[in-house]
Tab-separated table of C-alpha atoms in Angstrom:
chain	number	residue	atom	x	y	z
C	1	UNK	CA	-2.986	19.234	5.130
C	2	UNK	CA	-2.475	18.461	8.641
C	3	UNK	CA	-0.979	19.866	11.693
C	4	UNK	CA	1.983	18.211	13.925
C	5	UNK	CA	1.348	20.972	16.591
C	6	UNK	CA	-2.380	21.668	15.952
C	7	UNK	CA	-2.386	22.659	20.280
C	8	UNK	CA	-0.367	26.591	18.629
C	9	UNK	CA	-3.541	27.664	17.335
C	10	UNK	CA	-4.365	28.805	21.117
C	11	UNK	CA	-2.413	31.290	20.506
C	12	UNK	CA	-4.609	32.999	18.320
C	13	UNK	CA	-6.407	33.840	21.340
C	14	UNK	CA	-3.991	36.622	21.795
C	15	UNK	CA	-6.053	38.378	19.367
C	16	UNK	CA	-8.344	39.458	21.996
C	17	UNK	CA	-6.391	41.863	23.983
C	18	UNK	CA	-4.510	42.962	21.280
C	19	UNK	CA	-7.572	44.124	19.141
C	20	UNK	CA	-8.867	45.818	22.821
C	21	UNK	CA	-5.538	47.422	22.897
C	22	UNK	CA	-6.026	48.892	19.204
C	23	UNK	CA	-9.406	50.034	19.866
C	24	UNK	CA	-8.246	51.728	22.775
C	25	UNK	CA	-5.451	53.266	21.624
C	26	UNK	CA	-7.868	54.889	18.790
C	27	UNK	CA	-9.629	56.197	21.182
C	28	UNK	CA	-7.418	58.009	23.217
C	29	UNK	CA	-4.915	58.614	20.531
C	30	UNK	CA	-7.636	60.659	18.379
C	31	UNK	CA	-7.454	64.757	18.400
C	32	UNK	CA	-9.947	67.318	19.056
C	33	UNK	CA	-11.169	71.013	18.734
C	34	UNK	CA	-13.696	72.469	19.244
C	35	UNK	CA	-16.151	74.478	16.572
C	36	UNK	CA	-19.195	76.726	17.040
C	37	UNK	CA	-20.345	75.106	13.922
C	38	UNK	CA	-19.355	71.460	11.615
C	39	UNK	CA	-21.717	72.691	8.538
C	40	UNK	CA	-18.664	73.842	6.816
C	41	UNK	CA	-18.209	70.223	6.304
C	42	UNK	CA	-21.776	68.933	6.025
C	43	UNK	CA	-21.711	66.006	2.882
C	44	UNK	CA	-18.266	64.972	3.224
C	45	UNK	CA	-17.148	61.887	3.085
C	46	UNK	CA	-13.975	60.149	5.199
C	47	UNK	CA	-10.601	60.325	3.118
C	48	UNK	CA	-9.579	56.982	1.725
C	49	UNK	CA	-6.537	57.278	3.247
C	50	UNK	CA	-8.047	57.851	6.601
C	51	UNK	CA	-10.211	54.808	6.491
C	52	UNK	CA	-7.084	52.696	5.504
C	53	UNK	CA	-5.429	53.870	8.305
C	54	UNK	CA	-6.421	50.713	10.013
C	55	UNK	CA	-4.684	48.276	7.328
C	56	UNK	CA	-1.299	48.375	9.242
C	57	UNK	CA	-2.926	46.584	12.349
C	58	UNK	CA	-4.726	44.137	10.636
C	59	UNK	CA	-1.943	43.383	8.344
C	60	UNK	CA	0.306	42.780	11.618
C	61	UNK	CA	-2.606	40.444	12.943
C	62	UNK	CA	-1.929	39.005	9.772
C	63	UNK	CA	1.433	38.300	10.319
C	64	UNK	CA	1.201	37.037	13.788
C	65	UNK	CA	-1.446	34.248	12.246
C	66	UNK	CA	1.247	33.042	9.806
C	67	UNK	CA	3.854	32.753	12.769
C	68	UNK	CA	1.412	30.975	14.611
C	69	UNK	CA	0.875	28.803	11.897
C	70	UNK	CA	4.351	27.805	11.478
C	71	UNK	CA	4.911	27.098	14.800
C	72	UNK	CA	2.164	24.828	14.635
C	73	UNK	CA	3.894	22.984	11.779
C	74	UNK	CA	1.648	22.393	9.101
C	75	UNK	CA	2.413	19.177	6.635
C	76	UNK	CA	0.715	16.957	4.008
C	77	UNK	CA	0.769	13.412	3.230
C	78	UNK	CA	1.468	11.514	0.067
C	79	UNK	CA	2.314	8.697	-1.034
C	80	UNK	CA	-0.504	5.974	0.107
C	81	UNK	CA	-1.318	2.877	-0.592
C	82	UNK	CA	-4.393	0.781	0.397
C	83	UNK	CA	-4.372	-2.808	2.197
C	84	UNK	CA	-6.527	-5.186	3.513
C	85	UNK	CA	-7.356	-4.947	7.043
C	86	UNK	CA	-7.809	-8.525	7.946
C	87	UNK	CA	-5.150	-11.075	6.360
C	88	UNK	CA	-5.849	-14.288	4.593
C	89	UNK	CA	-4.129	-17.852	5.057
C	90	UNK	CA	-2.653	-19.389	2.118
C	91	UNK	CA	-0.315	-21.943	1.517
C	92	UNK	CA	1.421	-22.921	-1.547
C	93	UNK	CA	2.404	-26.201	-2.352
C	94	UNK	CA	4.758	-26.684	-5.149
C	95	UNK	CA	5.846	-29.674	-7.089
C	96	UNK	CA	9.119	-30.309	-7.215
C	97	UNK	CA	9.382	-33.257	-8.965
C	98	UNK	CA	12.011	-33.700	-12.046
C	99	UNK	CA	9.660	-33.299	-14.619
C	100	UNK	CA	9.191	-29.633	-13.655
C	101	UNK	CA	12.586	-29.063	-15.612
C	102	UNK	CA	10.452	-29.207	-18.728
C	103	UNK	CA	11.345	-26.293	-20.881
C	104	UNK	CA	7.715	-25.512	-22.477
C	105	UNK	CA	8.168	-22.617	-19.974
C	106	UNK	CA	10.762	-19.927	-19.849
C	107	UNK	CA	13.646	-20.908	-18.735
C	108	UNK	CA	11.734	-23.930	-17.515
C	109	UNK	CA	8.295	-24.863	-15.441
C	110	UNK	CA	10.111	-24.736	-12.000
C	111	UNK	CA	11.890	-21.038	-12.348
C	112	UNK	CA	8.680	-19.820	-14.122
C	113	UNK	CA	6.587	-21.194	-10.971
C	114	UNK	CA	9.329	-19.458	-8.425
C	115	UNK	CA	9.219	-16.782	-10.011
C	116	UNK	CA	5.204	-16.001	-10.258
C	117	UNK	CA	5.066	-16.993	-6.575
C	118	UNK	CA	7.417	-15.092	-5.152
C	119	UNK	CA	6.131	-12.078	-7.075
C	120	UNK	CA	1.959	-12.991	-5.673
C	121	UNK	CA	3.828	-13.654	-2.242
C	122	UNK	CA	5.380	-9.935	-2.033
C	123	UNK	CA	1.860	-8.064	-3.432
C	124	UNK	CA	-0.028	-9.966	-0.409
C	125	UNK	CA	2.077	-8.375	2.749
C	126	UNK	CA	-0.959	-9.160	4.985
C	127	UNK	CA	-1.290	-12.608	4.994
C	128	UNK	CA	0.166	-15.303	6.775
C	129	UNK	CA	1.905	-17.743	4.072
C	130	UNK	CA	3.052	-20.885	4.128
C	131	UNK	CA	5.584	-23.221	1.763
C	132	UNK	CA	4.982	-27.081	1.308
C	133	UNK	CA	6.709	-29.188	-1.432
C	134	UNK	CA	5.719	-32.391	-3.056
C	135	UNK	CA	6.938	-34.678	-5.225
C	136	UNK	CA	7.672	-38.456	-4.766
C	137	UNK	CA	6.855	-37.227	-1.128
C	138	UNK	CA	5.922	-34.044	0.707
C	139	UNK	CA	7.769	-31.507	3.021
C	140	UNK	CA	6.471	-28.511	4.880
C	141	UNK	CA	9.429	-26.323	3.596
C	142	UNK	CA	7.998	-23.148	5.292
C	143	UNK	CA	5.404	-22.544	8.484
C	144	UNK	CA	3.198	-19.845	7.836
C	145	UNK	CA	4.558	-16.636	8.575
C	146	UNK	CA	4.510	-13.600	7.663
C	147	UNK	CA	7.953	-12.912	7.082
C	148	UNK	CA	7.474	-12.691	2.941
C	149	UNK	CA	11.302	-11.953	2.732
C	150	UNK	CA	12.197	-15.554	4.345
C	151	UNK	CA	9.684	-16.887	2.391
C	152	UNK	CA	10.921	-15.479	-1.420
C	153	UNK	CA	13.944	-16.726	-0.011
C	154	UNK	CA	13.078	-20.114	0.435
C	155	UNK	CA	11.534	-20.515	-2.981
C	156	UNK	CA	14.649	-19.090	-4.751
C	157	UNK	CA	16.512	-21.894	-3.632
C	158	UNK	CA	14.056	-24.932	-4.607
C	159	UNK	CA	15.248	-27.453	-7.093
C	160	UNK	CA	14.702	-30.956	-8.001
C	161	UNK	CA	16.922	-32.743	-6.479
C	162	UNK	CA	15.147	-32.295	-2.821
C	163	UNK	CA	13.194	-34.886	-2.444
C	164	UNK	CA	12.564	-38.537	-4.176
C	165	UNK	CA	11.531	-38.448	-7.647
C	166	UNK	CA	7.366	-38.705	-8.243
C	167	UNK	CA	4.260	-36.816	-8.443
C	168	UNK	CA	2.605	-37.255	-4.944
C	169	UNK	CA	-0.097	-34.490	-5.293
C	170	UNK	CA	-2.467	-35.776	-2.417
C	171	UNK	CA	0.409	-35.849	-0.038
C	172	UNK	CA	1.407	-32.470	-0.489
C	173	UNK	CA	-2.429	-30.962	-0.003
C	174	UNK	CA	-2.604	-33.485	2.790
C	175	UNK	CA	0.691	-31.461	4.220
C	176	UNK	CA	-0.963	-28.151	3.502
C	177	UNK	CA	-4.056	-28.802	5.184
C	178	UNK	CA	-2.163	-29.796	8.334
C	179	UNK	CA	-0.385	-26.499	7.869
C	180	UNK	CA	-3.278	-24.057	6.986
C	181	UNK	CA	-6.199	-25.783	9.204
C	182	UNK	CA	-4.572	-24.225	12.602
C	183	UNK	CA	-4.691	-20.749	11.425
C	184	UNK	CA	-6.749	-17.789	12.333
C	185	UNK	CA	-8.045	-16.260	9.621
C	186	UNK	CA	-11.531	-16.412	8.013
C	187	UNK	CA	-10.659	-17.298	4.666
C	188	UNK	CA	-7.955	-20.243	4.210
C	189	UNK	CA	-6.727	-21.161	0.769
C	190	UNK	CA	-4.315	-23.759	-0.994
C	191	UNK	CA	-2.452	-22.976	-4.049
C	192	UNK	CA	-1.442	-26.285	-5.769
C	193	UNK	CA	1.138	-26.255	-8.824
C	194	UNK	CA	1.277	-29.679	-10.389
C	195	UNK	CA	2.203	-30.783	-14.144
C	196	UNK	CA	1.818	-34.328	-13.836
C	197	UNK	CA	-0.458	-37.336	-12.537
C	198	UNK	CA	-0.830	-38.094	-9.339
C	199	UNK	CA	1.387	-41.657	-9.555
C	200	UNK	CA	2.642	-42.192	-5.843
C	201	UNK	CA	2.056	-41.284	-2.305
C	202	UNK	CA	-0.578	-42.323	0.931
C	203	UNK	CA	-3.519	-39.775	0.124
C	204	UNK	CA	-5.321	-40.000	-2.509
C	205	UNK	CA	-5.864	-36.795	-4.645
C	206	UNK	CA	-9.857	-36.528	-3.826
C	207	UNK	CA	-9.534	-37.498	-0.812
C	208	UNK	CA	-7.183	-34.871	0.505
C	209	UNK	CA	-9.644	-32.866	-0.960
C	210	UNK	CA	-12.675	-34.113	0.523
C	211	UNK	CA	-10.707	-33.383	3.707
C	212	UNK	CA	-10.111	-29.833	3.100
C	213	UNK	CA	-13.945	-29.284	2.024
C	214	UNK	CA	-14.389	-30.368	5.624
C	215	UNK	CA	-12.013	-27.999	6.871
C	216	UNK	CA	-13.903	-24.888	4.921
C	217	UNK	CA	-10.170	-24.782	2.971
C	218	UNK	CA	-10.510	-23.637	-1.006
C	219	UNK	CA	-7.830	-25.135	-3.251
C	220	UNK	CA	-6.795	-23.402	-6.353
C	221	UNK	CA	-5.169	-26.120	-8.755
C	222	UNK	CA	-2.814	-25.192	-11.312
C	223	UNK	CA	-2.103	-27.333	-14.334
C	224	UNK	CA	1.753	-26.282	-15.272
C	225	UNK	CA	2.235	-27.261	-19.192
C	226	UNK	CA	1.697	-26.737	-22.588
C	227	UNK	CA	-0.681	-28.349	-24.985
C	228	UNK	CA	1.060	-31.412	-27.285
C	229	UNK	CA	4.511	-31.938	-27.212
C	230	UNK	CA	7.734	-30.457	-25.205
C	231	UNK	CA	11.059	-30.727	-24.034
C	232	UNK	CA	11.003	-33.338	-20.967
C	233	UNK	CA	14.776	-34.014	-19.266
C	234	UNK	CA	15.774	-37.432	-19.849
C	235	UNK	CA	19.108	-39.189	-18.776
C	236	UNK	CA	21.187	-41.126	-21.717
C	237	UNK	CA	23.108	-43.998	-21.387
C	238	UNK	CA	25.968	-42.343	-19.491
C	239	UNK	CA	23.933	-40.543	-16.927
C	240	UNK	CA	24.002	-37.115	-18.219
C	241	UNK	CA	20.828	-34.809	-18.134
C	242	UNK	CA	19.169	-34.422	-21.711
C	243	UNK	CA	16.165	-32.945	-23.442
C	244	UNK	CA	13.873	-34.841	-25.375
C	245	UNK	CA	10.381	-34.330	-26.920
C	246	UNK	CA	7.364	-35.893	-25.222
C	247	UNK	CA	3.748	-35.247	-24.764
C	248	UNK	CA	2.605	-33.163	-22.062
C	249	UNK	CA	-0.034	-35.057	-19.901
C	250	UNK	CA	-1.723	-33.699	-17.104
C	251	UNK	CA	-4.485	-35.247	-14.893
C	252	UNK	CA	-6.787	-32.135	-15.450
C	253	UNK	CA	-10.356	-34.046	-14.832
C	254	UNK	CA	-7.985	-34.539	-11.084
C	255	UNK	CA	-7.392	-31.025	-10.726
C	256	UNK	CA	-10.929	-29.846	-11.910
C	257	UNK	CA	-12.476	-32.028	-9.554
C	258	UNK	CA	-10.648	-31.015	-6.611
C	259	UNK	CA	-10.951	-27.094	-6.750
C	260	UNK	CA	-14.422	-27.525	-7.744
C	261	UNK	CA	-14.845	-30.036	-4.452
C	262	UNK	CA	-13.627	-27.481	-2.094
C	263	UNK	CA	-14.965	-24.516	-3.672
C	264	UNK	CA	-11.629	-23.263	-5.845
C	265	UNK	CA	-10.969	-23.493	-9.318
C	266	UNK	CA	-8.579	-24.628	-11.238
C	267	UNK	CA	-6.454	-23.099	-14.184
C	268	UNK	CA	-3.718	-24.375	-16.728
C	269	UNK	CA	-0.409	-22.271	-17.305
C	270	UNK	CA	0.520	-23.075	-20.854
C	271	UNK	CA	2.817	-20.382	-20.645
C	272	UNK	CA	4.769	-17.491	-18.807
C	273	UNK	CA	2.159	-15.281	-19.494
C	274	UNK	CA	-0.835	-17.371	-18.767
C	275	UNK	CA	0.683	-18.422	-15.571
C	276	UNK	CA	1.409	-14.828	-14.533
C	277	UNK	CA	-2.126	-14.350	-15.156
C	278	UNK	CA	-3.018	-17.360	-13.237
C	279	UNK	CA	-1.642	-15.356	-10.163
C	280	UNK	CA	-3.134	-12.505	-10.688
C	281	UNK	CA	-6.604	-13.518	-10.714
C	282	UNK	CA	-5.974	-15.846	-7.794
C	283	UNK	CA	-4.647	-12.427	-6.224
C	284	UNK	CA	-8.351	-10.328	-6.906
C	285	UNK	CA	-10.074	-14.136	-5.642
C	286	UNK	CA	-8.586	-14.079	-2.464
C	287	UNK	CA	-8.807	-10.071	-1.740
C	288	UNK	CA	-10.538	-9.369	1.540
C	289	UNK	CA	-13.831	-7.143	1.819
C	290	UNK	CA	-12.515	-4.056	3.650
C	291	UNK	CA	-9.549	-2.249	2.591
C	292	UNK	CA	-8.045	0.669	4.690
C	293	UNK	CA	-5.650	3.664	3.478
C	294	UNK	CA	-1.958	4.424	4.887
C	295	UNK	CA	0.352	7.035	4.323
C	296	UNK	CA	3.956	6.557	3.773
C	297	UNK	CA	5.319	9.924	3.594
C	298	UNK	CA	4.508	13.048	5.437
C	299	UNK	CA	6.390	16.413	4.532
C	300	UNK	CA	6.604	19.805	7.083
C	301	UNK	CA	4.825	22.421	4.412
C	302	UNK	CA	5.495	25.633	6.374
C	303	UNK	CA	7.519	27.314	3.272
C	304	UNK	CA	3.782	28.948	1.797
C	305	UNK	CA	2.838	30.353	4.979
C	306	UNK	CA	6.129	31.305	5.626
C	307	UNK	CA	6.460	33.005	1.821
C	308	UNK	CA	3.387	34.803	3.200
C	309	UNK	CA	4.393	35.950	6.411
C	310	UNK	CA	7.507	37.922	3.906
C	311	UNK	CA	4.789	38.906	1.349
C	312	UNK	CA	2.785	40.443	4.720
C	313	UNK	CA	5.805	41.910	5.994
C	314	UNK	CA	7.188	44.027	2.709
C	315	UNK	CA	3.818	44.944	2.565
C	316	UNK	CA	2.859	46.788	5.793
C	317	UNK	CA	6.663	48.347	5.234
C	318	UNK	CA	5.897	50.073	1.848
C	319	UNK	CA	2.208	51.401	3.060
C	320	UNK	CA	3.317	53.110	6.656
C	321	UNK	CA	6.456	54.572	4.393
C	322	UNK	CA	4.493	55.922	1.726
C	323	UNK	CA	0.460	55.639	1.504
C	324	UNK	CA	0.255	55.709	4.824
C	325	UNK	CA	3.114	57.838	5.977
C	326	UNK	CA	2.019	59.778	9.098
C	327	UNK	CA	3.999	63.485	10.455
C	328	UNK	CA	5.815	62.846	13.949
């Protein structure tokens, strides 16, 4: 529980004169006569009722506490969450070549990859992220930002028909390094999602690597396909977009070699569920050290106190009107 007005609780100081006032009053208020002898009532004890007497004022000091109280607006706080206090930089680049169609994933790779990265993008809120795409060539298709709305965004609209067809994987780290080697942060990572073999491009594979070893960047690699065979697109004879069975082959010693260069690792996403759990332990890899708590919701609490205050109230009424009735 907290306080919104915690600076009411000087008020309690007007207990002072009003408990000198009672004592006072006591005094002056109390009768007297005089004996030629008290052994009459030698051994006797103070009625109960007399020593009660002084319930009434302390119940009232009572009830001036839970005003005070009130006024000073007591509330609790629910509802937190913890985040990191310092952000990372991370950058996912994406292939977005044609044979990321391939339905071995549900619906296929490329809407299974959107959707796992647009789900790690919104559990990171901290970090500054940024978007690069790749496939017979590469395109920064976000800065890093932290505007994770613009970038979920921007993924929900990728597609294969952006850029030429091919697999240029070292271009595309080669773009993400230029992206991610400017930022501020401490830790600086690369998410690549790949299913093919490097087969076009300027930059070689291990050499974009090599360069982002230099730069203290990691790069997680992520194989994207099942083991054996699946459903590749294909165009017929007329033009029109088809599904046929091929072998899935990915350049994992590539990919190993990379992530283990700069420090990463890499994975392979034979499914949705493996990919999803690609994500998530990329997620605990890249948490930062110190963590700090928030509230999201505070609530005014004064209903107890003020339940009380009534309770105090009905109270003090029934004792001066019966137990403690005095004669005018």
């Amino acid at each position: 529980m907290q306080l919104a007005n915690p600076q009411y609780l000087w008020l309690f100081l007007v207990y002072v004169p009003l408990i000198v006032w009672y004592i006072l009053k006591q005094r002056n208020a109390r009768p007297t006569m005089g004996l030629s002898s008290i052994s009459a009532f030698a051994g006797r004890r103070m009625p109960l009722r007399a020593m009660l007497r002084h319930l009434l004022f302390v119940l009232r000091l009572a009830a001036i506490g839970c005003i005070i109280i009130i006024l000073a607006r007591p509330q609790t706080r629910d509802n937190w969450h913890t985040s990191a206090t310092e952000g990372t930089d991370i950058v996912l680049a994406m292939d977005v070549s044609g044979s990321m169609l391939t339905r071995d994933l549900k619906p296929d790779r490329l809407e299974a990859a959107k959707k796992m990265a647009s789900t790690f993008i919104n559990g990171r809120p901290d970090d500054n992220i940024g978007i690069v795409v790749f496939a017979g060539e590469s395109l920064t298709g976000m800065p890093m930002t932290i505007d994770h709305n613009a970038l979920t965004t921007y993924i929900s609209g990728l597609n294969t028909n952006m850029l030429s067809d091919g697999t240029a994987i070292g271009d595309g780290v080669a773009t993400s390094i230029n992206r991610i080697k400017e930022g501020k942060a401490k830790s600086k990572s690369i998410i690549l999602l790949t299913d093919g073999t490097n087969n076009t491009g300027l930059v070689a594979p291990n050499q974009a690597a090599e360069i982002a070893k230099n730069e203290k960047i990691k790069i997680y690699t992520i194989g994207i396909g099942t083991n054996g065979m699946a459903p590749t697109p294909a165009y017929d004879a007329f033009g029109r977009l088809t599904y046929v069975q091929e072998k899935v082959v990915i350049d994992e010693a590539t990919l190993q070699s990379m992530a283990q260069l700069t420090g990463g690792k890499y994975f392979r996403a034979t499914d949705n569920n493996s990919l999803q759990n690609i994500f998530k332990e990329i997620d605990r890899l890249e948490k930062t050290k110190m963590d700090i708590s928030h509230f999201s919701h505070t609530e005014d609490n004064y209903m107890p106190w003020a339940w009380l205050l009534i309770g105090i109230f009905c109270l003090e009424l029934l004792l001066r009107y019966t137990v403690l009735r005095t004669m005018p």
